[in-house]
mmCIF file of C-alpha atoms and ligand atoms in Angstrom:
data_model
loop_
_atom_site.group_PDB
_atom_site.id
_atom_site.type_symbol
_atom_site.label_atom_id
_atom_site.label_comp_id
_atom_site.label_asym_id
_atom_site.label_seq_id
_atom_site.Cartn_x
_atom_site.Cartn_y
_atom_site.Cartn_z
ATOM 1 C CA MET L 1 104.393 104.680 50.566
ATOM 2 C CA ILE L 2 108.030 103.585 50.441
ATOM 3 C CA ARG L 3 107.078 99.978 49.702
ATOM 4 C CA VAL L 4 104.775 100.984 46.810
ATOM 5 C CA ALA L 5 107.501 103.005 45.046
ATOM 6 C CA THR L 6 110.048 100.195 45.351
ATOM 7 C CA THR L 7 107.673 97.570 43.997
ATOM 8 C CA HIS L 8 106.652 99.696 41.034
ATOM 9 C CA ALA L 9 110.235 100.619 40.113
ATOM 10 C CA SER L 10 111.370 96.985 40.011
ATOM 11 C CA ALA L 11 108.513 95.937 37.726
ATOM 12 C CA SER L 12 110.245 97.273 34.577
ATOM 13 C CA ALA L 13 113.885 97.264 33.516
ATOM 14 C CA GLU L 14 113.928 100.971 32.610
ATOM 15 C CA PRO L 15 112.351 103.260 35.182
ATOM 16 C CA THR L 16 109.813 105.493 33.514
ATOM 17 C CA ARG L 17 109.180 109.148 34.375
ATOM 18 C CA ARG L 18 106.140 107.991 36.353
ATOM 19 C CA ASP L 19 108.348 105.486 38.248
ATOM 20 C CA PHE L 20 110.748 108.295 39.037
ATOM 21 C CA LEU L 21 107.880 110.344 40.397
ATOM 22 C CA PHE L 22 106.814 107.424 42.564
ATOM 23 C CA ILE L 23 110.387 106.934 43.753
ATOM 24 C CA ALA L 24 110.861 110.641 44.334
ATOM 25 C CA THR L 25 107.576 110.792 46.180
ATOM 26 C CA GLY L 26 108.555 107.748 48.203
ATOM 27 C CA ALA L 27 111.946 109.228 49.070
ATOM 28 C CA ALA L 28 110.362 112.511 50.068
ATOM 29 C CA GLY L 29 107.843 110.556 52.067
ATOM 30 C CA ALA L 30 110.634 108.638 53.797
ATOM 31 C CA VAL L 31 112.347 111.873 54.753
ATOM 32 C CA GLY L 32 109.063 113.322 55.893
ATOM 33 C CA LEU L 33 108.233 110.166 57.807
ATOM 34 C CA ALA L 34 111.638 110.187 59.487
ATOM 35 C CA ALA L 35 111.185 113.856 60.367
ATOM 36 C CA THR L 36 107.768 113.048 61.765
ATOM 37 C CA ILE L 37 108.904 110.010 63.735
ATOM 38 C CA TRP L 38 112.099 111.512 65.168
ATOM 39 C CA PRO L 39 110.440 113.750 67.756
ATOM 40 C CA PHE L 40 108.553 110.706 69.041
ATOM 41 C CA ILE L 41 111.719 108.609 69.188
ATOM 42 C CA SER L 42 113.623 111.372 70.960
ATOM 43 C CA GLN L 43 110.703 111.748 73.362
ATOM 44 C CA MET L 44 110.997 108.048 74.238
ATOM 45 C CA ALA L 45 114.443 108.526 75.810
ATOM 46 C CA PRO L 46 114.032 108.942 79.604
ATOM 47 C CA ASP L 47 114.692 112.504 80.711
ATOM 48 C CA ALA L 48 115.396 113.761 84.206
ATOM 49 C CA ALA L 49 111.708 114.159 84.954
ATOM 50 C CA THR L 50 111.022 110.567 83.898
ATOM 51 C CA ILE L 51 113.857 109.277 86.036
ATOM 52 C CA ALA L 52 112.543 111.287 88.968
ATOM 53 C CA ALA L 53 109.096 109.861 88.311
ATOM 54 C CA GLY L 54 110.133 106.274 88.675
ATOM 55 C CA ALA L 55 113.047 104.963 86.649
ATOM 56 C CA PRO L 56 115.275 102.540 88.575
ATOM 57 C CA VAL L 57 118.142 104.055 90.556
ATOM 58 C CA ASP L 58 121.562 102.408 90.680
ATOM 59 C CA PHE L 59 123.546 102.923 93.853
ATOM 60 C CA ASP L 60 127.174 102.081 94.593
ATOM 61 C CA LEU L 61 127.461 100.653 98.105
ATOM 62 C CA SER L 62 131.247 100.646 98.179
ATOM 63 C CA HIS L 63 131.365 104.168 99.657
ATOM 64 C CA VAL L 64 129.046 103.419 102.559
ATOM 65 C CA ALA L 65 131.164 102.626 105.592
ATOM 66 C CA GLU L 66 130.129 100.090 108.192
ATOM 67 C CA GLY L 67 127.843 101.790 110.693
ATOM 68 C CA GLN L 68 126.877 104.507 108.219
ATOM 69 C CA ILE L 69 123.368 105.376 107.026
ATOM 70 C CA VAL L 70 123.015 107.066 103.641
ATOM 71 C CA LYS L 71 119.868 108.770 102.369
ATOM 72 C CA LEU L 72 118.808 108.808 98.744
ATOM 73 C CA PHE L 73 115.631 109.398 96.789
ATOM 74 C CA TRP L 74 113.685 107.111 94.505
ATOM 75 C CA ARG L 75 110.342 108.113 92.995
ATOM 76 C CA GLY L 76 110.474 111.166 95.225
ATOM 77 C CA LYS L 77 110.567 108.978 98.332
ATOM 78 C CA LEU L 78 113.351 108.991 100.897
ATOM 79 C CA ILE L 79 115.310 105.746 101.187
ATOM 80 C CA PHE L 80 117.739 104.752 103.948
ATOM 81 C CA VAL L 81 120.704 102.580 103.005
ATOM 82 C CA ARG L 82 122.206 101.252 106.214
ATOM 83 C CA HIS L 83 125.504 99.366 106.397
ATOM 84 C CA ARG L 84 124.913 97.420 109.585
ATOM 85 C CA THR L 85 127.604 96.436 112.045
ATOM 86 C CA ALA L 86 127.914 92.879 113.359
ATOM 87 C CA ASP L 87 126.236 93.924 116.624
ATOM 88 C CA GLU L 88 123.352 95.566 114.764
ATOM 89 C CA ILE L 89 122.830 92.438 112.674
ATOM 90 C CA LYS L 90 122.943 90.194 115.739
ATOM 91 C CA SER L 91 120.474 92.392 117.597
ATOM 92 C CA ALA L 92 118.074 92.366 114.629
ATOM 93 C CA GLN L 93 118.337 88.603 114.159
ATOM 94 C CA ASN L 94 117.994 87.675 117.834
ATOM 95 C CA THR L 95 114.722 89.530 118.333
ATOM 96 C CA ASP L 96 111.707 87.410 119.255
ATOM 97 C CA ILE L 97 109.388 88.325 116.399
ATOM 98 C CA THR L 98 106.279 87.223 118.337
ATOM 99 C CA SER L 99 106.879 90.255 120.550
ATOM 100 C CA LEU L 100 106.709 92.665 117.603
ATOM 101 C CA ARG L 101 103.774 94.875 116.653
ATOM 102 C CA ASP L 102 104.450 94.124 112.987
ATOM 103 C CA PRO L 103 106.069 90.665 113.181
ATOM 104 C CA GLU L 104 108.706 90.212 110.547
ATOM 105 C CA ALA L 105 111.955 88.262 110.669
ATOM 106 C CA ASP L 106 115.099 90.213 109.903
ATOM 107 C CA SER L 107 115.904 87.654 107.197
ATOM 108 C CA ALA L 108 112.718 88.714 105.362
ATOM 109 C CA ARG L 109 113.925 92.314 105.252
ATOM 110 C CA VAL L 110 117.376 91.809 103.759
ATOM 111 C CA LYS L 111 118.716 89.897 100.770
ATOM 112 C CA PRO L 112 120.196 86.412 101.355
ATOM 113 C CA GLY L 113 123.878 86.639 102.230
ATOM 114 C CA LYS L 114 123.653 90.435 102.468
ATOM 115 C CA ASP L 115 122.763 90.809 106.143
ATOM 116 C CA GLN L 116 124.930 93.901 106.467
ATOM 117 C CA TRP L 117 122.736 95.906 104.073
ATOM 118 C CA LEU L 118 119.353 97.178 105.201
ATOM 119 C CA ILE L 119 117.422 99.203 102.621
ATOM 120 C CA VAL L 120 114.163 100.772 103.857
ATOM 121 C CA TYR L 121 111.912 103.715 103.125
ATOM 122 C CA GLY L 122 112.953 106.689 105.231
ATOM 123 C CA ASN L 123 109.661 108.141 106.398
ATOM 124 C CA CYS L 124 108.026 107.219 109.675
ATOM 125 C CA THR L 125 104.980 105.030 109.181
ATOM 126 C CA HIS L 126 103.017 107.143 111.657
ATOM 127 C CA LEU L 127 102.735 110.541 109.958
ATOM 128 C CA GLY L 128 105.749 110.637 107.703
ATOM 129 C CA CYS L 129 108.473 112.452 109.640
ATOM 130 C CA VAL L 130 112.074 111.444 109.059
ATOM 131 C CA PRO L 131 113.397 109.264 111.913
ATOM 132 C CA LEU L 132 116.895 109.945 113.224
ATOM 133 C CA GLY L 133 119.460 107.172 112.764
ATOM 134 C CA ASN L 134 121.263 105.440 115.631
ATOM 135 C CA GLU L 135 118.753 106.860 118.090
ATOM 136 C CA GLY L 136 116.278 105.248 120.459
ATOM 137 C CA ALA L 137 116.337 102.285 122.792
ATOM 138 C CA PHE L 138 117.020 99.829 119.968
ATOM 139 C CA HIS L 139 119.713 101.915 118.261
ATOM 140 C CA GLY L 140 117.952 101.831 114.924
ATOM 141 C CA TRP L 141 115.979 105.046 114.419
ATOM 142 C CA GLN L 142 113.831 107.307 116.554
ATOM 143 C CA CYS L 143 111.218 109.626 115.133
ATOM 144 C CA PRO L 144 111.518 113.201 116.430
ATOM 145 C CA CYS L 145 107.824 113.963 115.920
ATOM 146 C CA HIS L 146 105.975 111.582 118.242
ATOM 147 C CA GLY L 147 108.697 109.249 119.480
ATOM 148 C CA SER L 148 108.318 106.084 117.414
ATOM 149 C CA VAL L 149 111.324 103.832 117.825
ATOM 150 C CA PHE L 150 112.576 101.455 115.146
ATOM 151 C CA ASP L 151 115.201 98.745 115.605
ATOM 152 C CA THR L 152 118.226 97.950 113.445
ATOM 153 C CA SER L 153 115.938 96.081 111.056
ATOM 154 C CA GLY L 154 113.663 99.114 110.705
ATOM 155 C CA ARG L 155 110.885 97.386 112.664
ATOM 156 C CA ILE L 156 108.576 99.389 114.878
ATOM 157 C CA ARG L 157 109.333 98.746 118.564
ATOM 158 C CA GLN L 158 107.816 101.674 120.487
ATOM 159 C CA GLY L 159 105.553 104.629 119.847
ATOM 160 C CA PRO L 160 102.535 105.242 117.618
ATOM 161 C CA ALA L 161 103.833 104.070 114.211
ATOM 162 C CA PRO L 162 101.675 101.072 113.208
ATOM 163 C CA ILE L 163 104.060 99.188 110.937
ATOM 164 C CA ASN L 164 107.732 98.677 110.146
ATOM 165 C CA LEU L 165 109.649 100.905 107.762
ATOM 166 C CA PRO L 166 108.829 99.188 104.440
ATOM 167 C CA VAL L 167 111.505 97.653 102.247
ATOM 168 C CA PRO L 168 111.445 99.085 98.707
ATOM 169 C CA PRO L 169 111.833 96.851 95.645
ATOM 170 C CA TYR L 170 115.533 96.436 94.922
ATOM 171 C CA ALA L 171 118.117 93.891 93.804
ATOM 172 C CA PHE L 172 121.865 93.510 93.957
ATOM 173 C CA THR L 173 123.420 94.068 90.541
ATOM 174 C CA SER L 174 126.884 93.156 91.844
ATOM 175 C CA ASP L 175 128.481 92.464 95.197
ATOM 176 C CA LYS L 176 128.596 96.190 95.994
ATOM 177 C CA ALA L 177 125.819 97.733 93.955
ATOM 178 C CA ILE L 178 122.046 97.762 94.082
ATOM 179 C CA ARG L 179 119.286 98.858 91.751
ATOM 180 C CA ILE L 180 116.200 100.282 93.417
ATOM 181 C CA GLY L 181 113.034 99.959 91.389
HETATM 182 S S1 FES A 1 105.523 110.857 112.538
HETATM 183 FE FE1 FES A 1 106.887 109.527 113.512
HETATM 184 S S2 FES A 1 106.024 109.125 115.406
HETATM 185 FE FE2 FES A 1 104.609 110.439 114.431
#
């Protein structure tokens, strides 16, 4: 409608009354169109519910001390962010993966050059309880429900859980910040 009014008005040097009506109609249409479109545009901005439903989450690692485990939520799921000590890294790396129920090298569970940061989902892979950090024979996590034990790479080592704590999709956005999702 806007394009029609503009084309018609430029066809003659002196705008006629009919041109004015077209222009006026076009202008009113533009305002109406904008009024119609705006609610859709404003609805496109992510709100809190959308973020909770799955928008990426940025997390600043600089406040997580060595040896500390921080919990956060992404898509309603619990995530553990673990700042591993040198001993925890060494223990995770020196494990014979052929002895594991769910064989996975520690290097496949962390980002290259970021061995100190382990990011895993925080629910036990048996029935979903929340394992306790720095507990169990391997000093990773131990589940209080049925005793599953995870090592400092989040890999299942004892108990009924069938698989390792999964690693969520994430990337480093700087040396001390990650984006999950
Ligand atoms: S829920 Fe963790 S061992 Fe059963």
